[in-house]
CSV table of C-alpha atoms in Angstrom, one decimal:
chain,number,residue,atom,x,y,z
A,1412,UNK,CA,6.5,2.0,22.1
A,1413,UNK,CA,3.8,0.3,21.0
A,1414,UNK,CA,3.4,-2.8,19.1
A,1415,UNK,CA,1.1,-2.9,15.6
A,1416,UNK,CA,-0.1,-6.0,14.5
A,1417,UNK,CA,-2.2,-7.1,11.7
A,1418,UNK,CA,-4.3,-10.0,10.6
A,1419,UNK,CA,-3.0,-12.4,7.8
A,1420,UNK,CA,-2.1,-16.2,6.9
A,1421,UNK,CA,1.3,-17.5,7.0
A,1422,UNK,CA,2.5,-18.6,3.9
A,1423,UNK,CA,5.8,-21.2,3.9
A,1424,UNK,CA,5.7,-24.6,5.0
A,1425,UNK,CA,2.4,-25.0,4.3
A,1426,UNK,CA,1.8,-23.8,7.3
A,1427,UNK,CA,0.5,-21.0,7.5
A,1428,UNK,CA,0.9,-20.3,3.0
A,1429,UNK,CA,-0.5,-22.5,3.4
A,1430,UNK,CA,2.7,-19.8,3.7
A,1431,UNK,CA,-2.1,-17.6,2.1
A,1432,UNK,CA,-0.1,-15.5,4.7
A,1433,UNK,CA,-4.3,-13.6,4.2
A,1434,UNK,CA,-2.4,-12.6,6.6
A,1435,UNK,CA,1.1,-14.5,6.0
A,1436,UNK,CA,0.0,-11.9,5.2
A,1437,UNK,CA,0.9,-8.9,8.4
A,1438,UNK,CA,-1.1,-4.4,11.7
A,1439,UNK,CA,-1.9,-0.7,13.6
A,1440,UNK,CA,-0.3,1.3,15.6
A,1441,UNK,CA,0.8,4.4,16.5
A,1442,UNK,CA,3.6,7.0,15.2
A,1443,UNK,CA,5.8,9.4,17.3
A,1444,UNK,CA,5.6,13.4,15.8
A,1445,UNK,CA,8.3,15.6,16.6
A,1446,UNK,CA,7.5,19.2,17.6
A,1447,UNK,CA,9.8,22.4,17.0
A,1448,UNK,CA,10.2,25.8,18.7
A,1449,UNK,CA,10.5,28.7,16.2
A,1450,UNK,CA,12.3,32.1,16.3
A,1451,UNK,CA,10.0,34.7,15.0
A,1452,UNK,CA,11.9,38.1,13.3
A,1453,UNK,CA,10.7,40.0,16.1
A,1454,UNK,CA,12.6,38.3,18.5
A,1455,UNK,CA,9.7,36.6,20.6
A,1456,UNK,CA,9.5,33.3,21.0
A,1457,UNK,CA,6.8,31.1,19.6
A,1458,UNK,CA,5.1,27.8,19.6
A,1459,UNK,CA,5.2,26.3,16.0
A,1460,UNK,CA,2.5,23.6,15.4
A,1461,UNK,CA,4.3,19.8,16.0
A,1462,UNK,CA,5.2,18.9,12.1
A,1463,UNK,CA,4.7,14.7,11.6
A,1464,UNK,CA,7.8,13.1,10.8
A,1465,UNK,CA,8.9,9.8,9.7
A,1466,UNK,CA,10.5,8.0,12.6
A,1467,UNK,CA,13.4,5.6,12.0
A,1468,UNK,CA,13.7,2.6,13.4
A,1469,UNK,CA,11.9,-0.3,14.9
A,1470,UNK,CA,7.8,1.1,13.8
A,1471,UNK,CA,9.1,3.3,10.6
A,1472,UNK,CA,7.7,1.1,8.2
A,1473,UNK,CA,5.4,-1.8,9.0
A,1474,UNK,CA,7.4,-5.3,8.9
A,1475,UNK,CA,10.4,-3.2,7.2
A,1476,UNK,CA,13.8,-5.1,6.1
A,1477,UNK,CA,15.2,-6.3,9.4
A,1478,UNK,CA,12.6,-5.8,11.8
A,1479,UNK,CA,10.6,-8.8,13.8
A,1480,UNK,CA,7.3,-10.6,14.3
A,1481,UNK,CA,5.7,-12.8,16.7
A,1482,UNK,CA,3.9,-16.1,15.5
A,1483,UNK,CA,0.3,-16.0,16.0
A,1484,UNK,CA,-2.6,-18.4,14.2
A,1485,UNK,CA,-4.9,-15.1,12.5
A,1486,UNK,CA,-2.7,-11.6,14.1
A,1487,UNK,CA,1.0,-11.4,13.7
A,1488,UNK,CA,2.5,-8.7,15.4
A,1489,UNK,CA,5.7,-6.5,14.8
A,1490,UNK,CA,7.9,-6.4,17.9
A,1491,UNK,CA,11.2,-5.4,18.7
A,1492,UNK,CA,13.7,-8.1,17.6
A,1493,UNK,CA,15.2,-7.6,21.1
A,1494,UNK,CA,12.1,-8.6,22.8
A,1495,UNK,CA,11.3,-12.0,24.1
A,1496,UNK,CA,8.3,-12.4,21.7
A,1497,UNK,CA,10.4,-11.8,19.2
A,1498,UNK,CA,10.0,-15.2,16.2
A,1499,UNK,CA,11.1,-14.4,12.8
A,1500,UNK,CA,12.9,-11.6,11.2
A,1501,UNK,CA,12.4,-9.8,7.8
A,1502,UNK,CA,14.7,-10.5,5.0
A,1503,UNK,CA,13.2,-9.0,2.4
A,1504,UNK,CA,9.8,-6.7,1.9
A,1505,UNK,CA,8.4,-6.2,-1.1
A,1506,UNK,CA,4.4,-4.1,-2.4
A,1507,UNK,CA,2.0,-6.0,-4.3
A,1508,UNK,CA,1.5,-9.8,-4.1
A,1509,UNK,CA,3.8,-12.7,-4.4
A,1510,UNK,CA,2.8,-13.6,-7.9
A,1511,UNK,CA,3.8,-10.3,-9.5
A,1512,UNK,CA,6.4,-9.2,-7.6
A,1513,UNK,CA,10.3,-10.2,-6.7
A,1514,UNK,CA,10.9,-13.8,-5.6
A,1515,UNK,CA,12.1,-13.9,-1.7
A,1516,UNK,CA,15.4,-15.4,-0.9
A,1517,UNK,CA,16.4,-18.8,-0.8
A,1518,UNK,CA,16.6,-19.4,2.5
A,1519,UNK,CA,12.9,-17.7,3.5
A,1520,UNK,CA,11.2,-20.2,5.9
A,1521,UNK,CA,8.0,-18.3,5.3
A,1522,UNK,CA,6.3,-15.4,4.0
A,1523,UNK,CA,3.4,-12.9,5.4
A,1524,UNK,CA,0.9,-11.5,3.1
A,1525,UNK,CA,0.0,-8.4,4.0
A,1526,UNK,CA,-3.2,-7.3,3.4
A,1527,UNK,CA,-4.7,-3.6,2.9
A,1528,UNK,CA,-5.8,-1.6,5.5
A,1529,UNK,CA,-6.7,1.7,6.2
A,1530,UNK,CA,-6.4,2.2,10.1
A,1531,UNK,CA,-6.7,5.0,12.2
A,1532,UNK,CA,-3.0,5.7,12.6
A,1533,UNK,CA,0.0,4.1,10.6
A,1534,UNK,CA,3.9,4.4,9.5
A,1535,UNK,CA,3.8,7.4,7.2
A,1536,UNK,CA,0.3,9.0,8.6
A,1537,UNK,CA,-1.3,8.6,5.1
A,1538,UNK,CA,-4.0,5.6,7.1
A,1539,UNK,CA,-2.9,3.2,4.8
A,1540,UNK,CA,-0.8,0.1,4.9
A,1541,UNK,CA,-0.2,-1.1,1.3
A,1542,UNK,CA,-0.9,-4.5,0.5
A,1543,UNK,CA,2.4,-6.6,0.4
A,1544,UNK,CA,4.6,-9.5,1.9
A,1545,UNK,CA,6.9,-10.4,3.5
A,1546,UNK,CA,9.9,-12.8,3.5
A,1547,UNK,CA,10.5,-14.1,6.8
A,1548,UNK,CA,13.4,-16.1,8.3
A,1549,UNK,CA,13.0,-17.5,12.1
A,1550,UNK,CA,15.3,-16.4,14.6
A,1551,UNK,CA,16.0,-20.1,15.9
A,1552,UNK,CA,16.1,-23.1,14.6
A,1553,UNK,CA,14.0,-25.2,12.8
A,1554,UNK,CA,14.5,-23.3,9.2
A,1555,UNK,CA,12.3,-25.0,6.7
A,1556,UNK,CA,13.4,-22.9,3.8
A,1557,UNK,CA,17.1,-24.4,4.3
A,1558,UNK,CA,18.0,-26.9,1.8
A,1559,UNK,CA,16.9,-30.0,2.8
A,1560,UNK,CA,14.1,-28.2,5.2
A,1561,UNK,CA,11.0,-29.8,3.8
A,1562,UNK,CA,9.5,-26.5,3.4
A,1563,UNK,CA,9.3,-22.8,2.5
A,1564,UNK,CA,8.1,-21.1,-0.3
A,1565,UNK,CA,10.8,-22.4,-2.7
A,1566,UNK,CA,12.2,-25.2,-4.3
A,1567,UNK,CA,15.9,-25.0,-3.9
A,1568,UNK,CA,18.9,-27.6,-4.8
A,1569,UNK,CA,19.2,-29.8,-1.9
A,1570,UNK,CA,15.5,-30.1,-1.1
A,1571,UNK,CA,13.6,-33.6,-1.2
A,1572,UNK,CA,10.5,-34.2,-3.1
A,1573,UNK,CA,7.7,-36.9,-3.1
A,1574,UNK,CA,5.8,-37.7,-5.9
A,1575,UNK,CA,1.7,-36.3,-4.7
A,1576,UNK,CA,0.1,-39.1,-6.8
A,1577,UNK,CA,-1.6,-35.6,-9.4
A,1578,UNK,CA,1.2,-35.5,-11.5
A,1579,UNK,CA,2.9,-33.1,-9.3
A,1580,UNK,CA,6.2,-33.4,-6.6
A,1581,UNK,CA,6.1,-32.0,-3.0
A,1582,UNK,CA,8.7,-31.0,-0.5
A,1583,UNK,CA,9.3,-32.9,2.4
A,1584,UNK,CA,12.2,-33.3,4.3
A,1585,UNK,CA,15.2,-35.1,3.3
A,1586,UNK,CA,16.1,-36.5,7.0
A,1587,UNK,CA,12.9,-38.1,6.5
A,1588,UNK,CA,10.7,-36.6,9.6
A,1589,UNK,CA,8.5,-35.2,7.7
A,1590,UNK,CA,4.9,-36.6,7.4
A,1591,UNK,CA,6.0,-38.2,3.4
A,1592,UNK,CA,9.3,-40.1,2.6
A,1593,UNK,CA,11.8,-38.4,0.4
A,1594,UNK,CA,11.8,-39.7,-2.9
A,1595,UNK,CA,14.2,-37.4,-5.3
A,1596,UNK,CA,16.6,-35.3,-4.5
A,1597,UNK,CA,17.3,-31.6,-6.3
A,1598,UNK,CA,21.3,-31.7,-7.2
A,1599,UNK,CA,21.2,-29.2,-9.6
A,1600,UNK,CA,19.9,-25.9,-10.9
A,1601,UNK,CA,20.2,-25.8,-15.2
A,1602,UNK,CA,18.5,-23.0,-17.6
A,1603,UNK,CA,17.3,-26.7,-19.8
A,1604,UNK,CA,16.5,-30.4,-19.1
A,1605,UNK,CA,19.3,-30.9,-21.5
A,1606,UNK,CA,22.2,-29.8,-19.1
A,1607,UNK,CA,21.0,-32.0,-16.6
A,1608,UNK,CA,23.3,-34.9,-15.2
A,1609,UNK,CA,23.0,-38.6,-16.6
A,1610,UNK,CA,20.9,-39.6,-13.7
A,1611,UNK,CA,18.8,-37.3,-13.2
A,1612,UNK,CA,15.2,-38.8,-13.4
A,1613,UNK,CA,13.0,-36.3,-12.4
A,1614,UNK,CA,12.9,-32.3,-13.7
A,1615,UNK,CA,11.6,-29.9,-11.1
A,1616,UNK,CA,10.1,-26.6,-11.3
A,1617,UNK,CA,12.7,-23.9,-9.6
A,1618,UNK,CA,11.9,-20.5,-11.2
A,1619,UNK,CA,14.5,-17.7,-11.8
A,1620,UNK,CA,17.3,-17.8,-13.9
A,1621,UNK,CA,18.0,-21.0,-13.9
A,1622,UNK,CA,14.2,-22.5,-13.7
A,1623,UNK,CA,15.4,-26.4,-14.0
A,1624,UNK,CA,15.9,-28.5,-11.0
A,1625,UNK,CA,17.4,-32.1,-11.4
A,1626,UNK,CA,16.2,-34.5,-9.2
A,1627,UNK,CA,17.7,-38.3,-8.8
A,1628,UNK,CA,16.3,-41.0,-6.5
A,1629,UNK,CA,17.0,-41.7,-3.2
């Protein structure tokens, strides 16, 4: 079994996206076939030409819900989650780019952009890998995207923010070991400013349903 990588830019903590994953963003490798014997009418056996088949499984599907990638700076590589290079795992997989498509889960620490590409051999045998991402979640601690975290690609109740002097608010973490001091804290998700608790002092941007975070001082 071979491993397939692909070359990207991690997208997350900053990290990577910056966590643009242009790699974040995620690879070649090879496919197994399966080959069948057939039974002509005539009773003689023959050799019936190997018919390609979607393997399940670890290599199926590039970066597929539940499979595993190593960290790298420019290549990141799928490997078996079992394996010692084994770093983060999928949690979610999704076509298309981050802007248009479904939001990852809360709890992503990162996501992997995966970019186009048209090599030799791939999952389905079409030579494509579909641009897409992927929302990643490391196997051990630290987990940035946890609240709290002082990263990942979403602003969640219980993250810290610092005011970035451009009329804007980043995360950093709230135990203070990040490289900026916690300011505000996120208590709550609302749908409008309006439900948001007395001391609230600070609205944050959160997205989905509920697209209001209320931040108070620290």
């Amino acid at each position: 079994m071979r491993e397939r990588s692909v070359v990207g830019v991690v997208c997350g903590l900053l990290v990577l996206i910056g966590a643009s994953l242009t790699g974040c963003q995620s690879p070649s490798g090879g496919v197994a076939e399966d080959g069948r014997l057939g039974e002509p009418a005539t009773g003689r056996t023959a050799m019936v030409s190997p018919v390609p088949t979607r393997p399940s499984g670890y290599g199926a599907v590039f970066l597929a819900v539940g499979e595993c990638s190593s960290f790298g700076t420019t290549t990141f590589t799928e490997v078996p989650c079992t394996g010692e290079r084994a770093a983060a795992r999928v949690t979610a997989r999704h076509d298309g780019t981050v802007r248009d498509g479904p939001r990852c889960p809360s709890a992503t620490d990162f996501v992997l952009h995966i970019s186009e590409q048209r090599p030799a051999s791939d999952e389905d045998g079409d030579g494509a890998v579909p641009q897409g991402y992927a929302c990643m979640r490391n196997l051990q601690p630290p987990h940035p995207g946890d609240p709290g975290g002082g990263g990942g690609p979403r602003t969640i109740v219980g993250d810290c923010v610092y005011d970035s002097g451009d009329g804007k608010v980043r995360e950093t973490a709230c135990d203070g070991t990040g490289e900026r001091r916690p300011q505000y804290k996120v208590v709550r998700a609302v749908a409008e400013r309006a439900d948001c608790p007395g001391p609230t002092v600070l609205y944050v941007r959160l997205g989905g349903k509920r697209p209001v975070g209320c931040a108070r001082p620290l």
